PDB file of C-alpha atoms in Angstrom:
ATOM      1  CA  UNK A   1      -0.268  -0.216   0.248  1.00 64.00           C
ATOM      2  CA  UNK A   2       1.612   3.416  -1.041  1.00 73.00           C
ATOM      3  CA  UNK A   3       2.466   5.947   1.758  1.00 88.00           C
ATOM      4  CA  UNK A   4      -0.261   8.638   1.856  1.00 95.00           C
ATOM      5  CA  UNK A   5       1.438  11.935   2.205  1.00 97.00           C
ATOM      6  CA  UNK A   6      -0.053  15.442   2.555  1.00 97.00           C
ATOM      7  CA  UNK A   7      -0.094  17.336  -0.555  1.00 97.00           C
ATOM      8  CA  UNK A   8      -1.834  20.522   0.482  1.00 97.00           C
ATOM      9  CA  UNK A   9      -2.232  21.353   4.142  1.00 97.00           C
ATOM     10  CA  UNK A  10      -5.085  23.089   6.014  1.00 98.00           C
ATOM     11  CA  UNK A  11      -5.174  26.633   6.055  1.00 97.00           C
ATOM     12  CA  UNK A  12      -6.322  29.072   9.401  1.00 97.00           C
ATOM     13  CA  UNK A  13      -9.599  30.380   9.278  1.00 96.00           C
ATOM     14  CA  UNK A  14     -11.640  33.002  11.163  1.00 93.00           C
ATOM     15  CA  UNK A  15     -15.148  32.772  11.407  1.00 94.00           C
ATOM     16  CA  UNK A  16     -18.146  34.479  13.019  1.00 96.00           C
ATOM     17  CA  UNK A  17     -19.911  32.829  15.843  1.00 96.00           C
ATOM     18  CA  UNK A  18     -23.018  30.869  14.195  1.00 97.00           C
ATOM     19  CA  UNK A  19     -21.430  30.501  10.851  1.00 97.00           C
ATOM     20  CA  UNK A  20     -20.063  27.426   8.950  1.00 97.00           C
ATOM     21  CA  UNK A  21     -16.480  26.888   8.515  1.00 97.00           C
ATOM     22  CA  UNK A  22     -14.873  24.507   6.081  1.00 98.00           C
ATOM     23  CA  UNK A  23     -11.229  23.023   6.467  1.00 98.00           C
ATOM     24  CA  UNK A  24      -9.398  20.879   3.255  1.00 98.00           C
ATOM     25  CA  UNK A  25      -6.530  18.910   2.741  1.00 98.00           C
ATOM     26  CA  UNK A  26      -5.278  17.422  -0.013  1.00 98.00           C
ATOM     27  CA  UNK A  27      -3.632  13.943   0.291  1.00 98.00           C
ATOM     28  CA  UNK A  28      -1.519  12.009  -2.459  1.00 97.00           C
ATOM     29  CA  UNK A  29      -3.694   8.950  -3.081  1.00 95.00           C
ATOM     30  CA  UNK A  30      -7.130   8.263  -3.269  1.00 94.00           C
ATOM     31  CA  UNK A  31      -9.231   5.806  -1.190  1.00 90.00           C
ATOM     32  CA  UNK A  32      -6.692   7.080   1.809  1.00 93.00           C
ATOM     33  CA  UNK A  33      -7.402   4.952   5.235  1.00 87.00           C
ATOM     34  CA  UNK A  34      -6.219   5.467   8.586  1.00 91.00           C
ATOM     35  CA  UNK A  35      -7.834   9.396   8.231  1.00 96.00           C
ATOM     36  CA  UNK A  36      -8.529  11.439  11.682  1.00 97.00           C
ATOM     37  CA  UNK A  37     -10.038  14.745  12.247  1.00 98.00           C
ATOM     38  CA  UNK A  38      -9.694  16.268  15.639  1.00 98.00           C
ATOM     39  CA  UNK A  39     -10.664  19.580  17.414  1.00 97.00           C
ATOM     40  CA  UNK A  40      -8.848  20.436  20.422  1.00 95.00           C
ATOM     41  CA  UNK A  41      -7.486  16.586  20.626  1.00 94.00           C
ATOM     42  CA  UNK A  42     -11.077  15.303  20.391  1.00 96.00           C
ATOM     43  CA  UNK A  43     -11.902  13.075  17.437  1.00 97.00           C
ATOM     44  CA  UNK A  44     -14.483  14.329  15.122  1.00 97.00           C
ATOM     45  CA  UNK A  45     -17.274  11.857  13.921  1.00 95.00           C
ATOM     46  CA  UNK A  46     -19.532  12.576  10.901  1.00 96.00           C
ATOM     47  CA  UNK A  47     -22.814  14.187  12.385  1.00 96.00           C
ATOM     48  CA  UNK A  48     -25.218  17.075  12.267  1.00 94.00           C
ATOM     49  CA  UNK A  49     -22.489  19.448  13.782  1.00 94.00           C
ATOM     50  CA  UNK A  50     -19.269  18.089  11.780  1.00 97.00           C
ATOM     51  CA  UNK A  51     -19.392  17.186   8.119  1.00 98.00           C
ATOM     52  CA  UNK A  52     -16.766  15.057   6.984  1.00 98.00           C
ATOM     53  CA  UNK A  53     -16.521  14.257   3.354  1.00 97.00           C
ATOM     54  CA  UNK A  54     -14.034  13.403   0.535  1.00 96.00           C
ATOM     55  CA  UNK A  55     -14.031  15.102  -2.711  1.00 93.00           C
ATOM     56  CA  UNK A  56     -12.606  13.765  -5.904  1.00 92.00           C
ATOM     57  CA  UNK A  57     -10.967  11.125  -3.780  1.00 94.00           C
ATOM     58  CA  UNK A  58      -8.053  13.110  -2.584  1.00 97.00           C
ATOM     59  CA  UNK A  59      -9.529  16.234  -1.014  1.00 97.00           C
ATOM     60  CA  UNK A  60     -10.823  15.678   2.571  1.00 98.00           C
ATOM     61  CA  UNK A  61     -12.920  17.943   3.983  1.00 98.00           C
ATOM     62  CA  UNK A  62     -14.242  19.111   7.451  1.00 98.00           C
ATOM     63  CA  UNK A  63     -17.311  21.544   8.038  1.00 98.00           C
ATOM     64  CA  UNK A  64     -17.916  22.634  11.200  1.00 97.00           C
ATOM     65  CA  UNK A  65     -21.605  23.859  11.326  1.00 97.00           C
ATOM     66  CA  UNK A  66     -23.011  26.754  13.442  1.00 97.00           C
ATOM     67  CA  UNK A  67     -19.405  27.393  15.227  1.00 96.00           C
ATOM     68  CA  UNK A  68     -19.566  28.974  18.720  1.00 95.00           C
ATOM     69  CA  UNK A  69     -16.768  30.150  20.947  1.00 92.00           C
ATOM     70  CA  UNK A  70     -15.965  26.735  22.228  1.00 91.00           C
ATOM     71  CA  UNK A  71     -15.119  25.555  19.009  1.00 92.00           C
ATOM     72  CA  UNK A  72     -11.910  27.743  19.174  1.00 92.00           C
ATOM     73  CA  UNK A  73      -8.800  25.776  18.957  1.00 95.00           C
ATOM     74  CA  UNK A  74      -6.727  23.357  16.678  1.00 97.00           C
ATOM     75  CA  UNK A  75      -7.980  21.694  14.014  1.00 98.00           C
ATOM     76  CA  UNK A  76      -6.213  18.380  13.148  1.00 98.00           C
ATOM     77  CA  UNK A  77      -5.882  16.041  10.103  1.00 98.00           C
ATOM     78  CA  UNK A  78      -3.993  13.022  10.207  1.00 97.00           C
ATOM     79  CA  UNK A  79      -3.373  10.603   7.520  1.00 97.00           C
ATOM     80  CA  UNK A  80      -0.909   7.604   8.844  1.00 94.00           C
ATOM     81  CA  UNK A  81       2.086   9.434  10.558  1.00 95.00           C
ATOM     82  CA  UNK A  82       1.313  12.603   8.867  1.00 97.00           C
ATOM     83  CA  UNK A  83      -0.350  15.566  10.295  1.00 97.00           C
ATOM     84  CA  UNK A  84      -1.566  19.330   9.303  1.00 98.00           C
ATOM     85  CA  UNK A  85      -3.172  21.609  11.862  1.00 98.00           C
ATOM     86  CA  UNK A  86      -5.100  25.034  11.514  1.00 97.00           C
TER      87      UNK A  86
END
């Protein structure tokens, strides 16, 4: 299995309370496994507040819906040993 690396990392975002914010991270190979999103070191699941998806096979996206002050912090995307933060 090829080593999946991060081609394009996360970018910092500032957003008003109540708005949605989307983070994108591009990886080198499609169908990457061992992928994880975290907010403030808490693993995120796909639910009504966090939309996790993959576009075009390589672009992993995380949308945080209706953010609040409690959502301030570091967003982390990990694939295997490679990590990007914003």
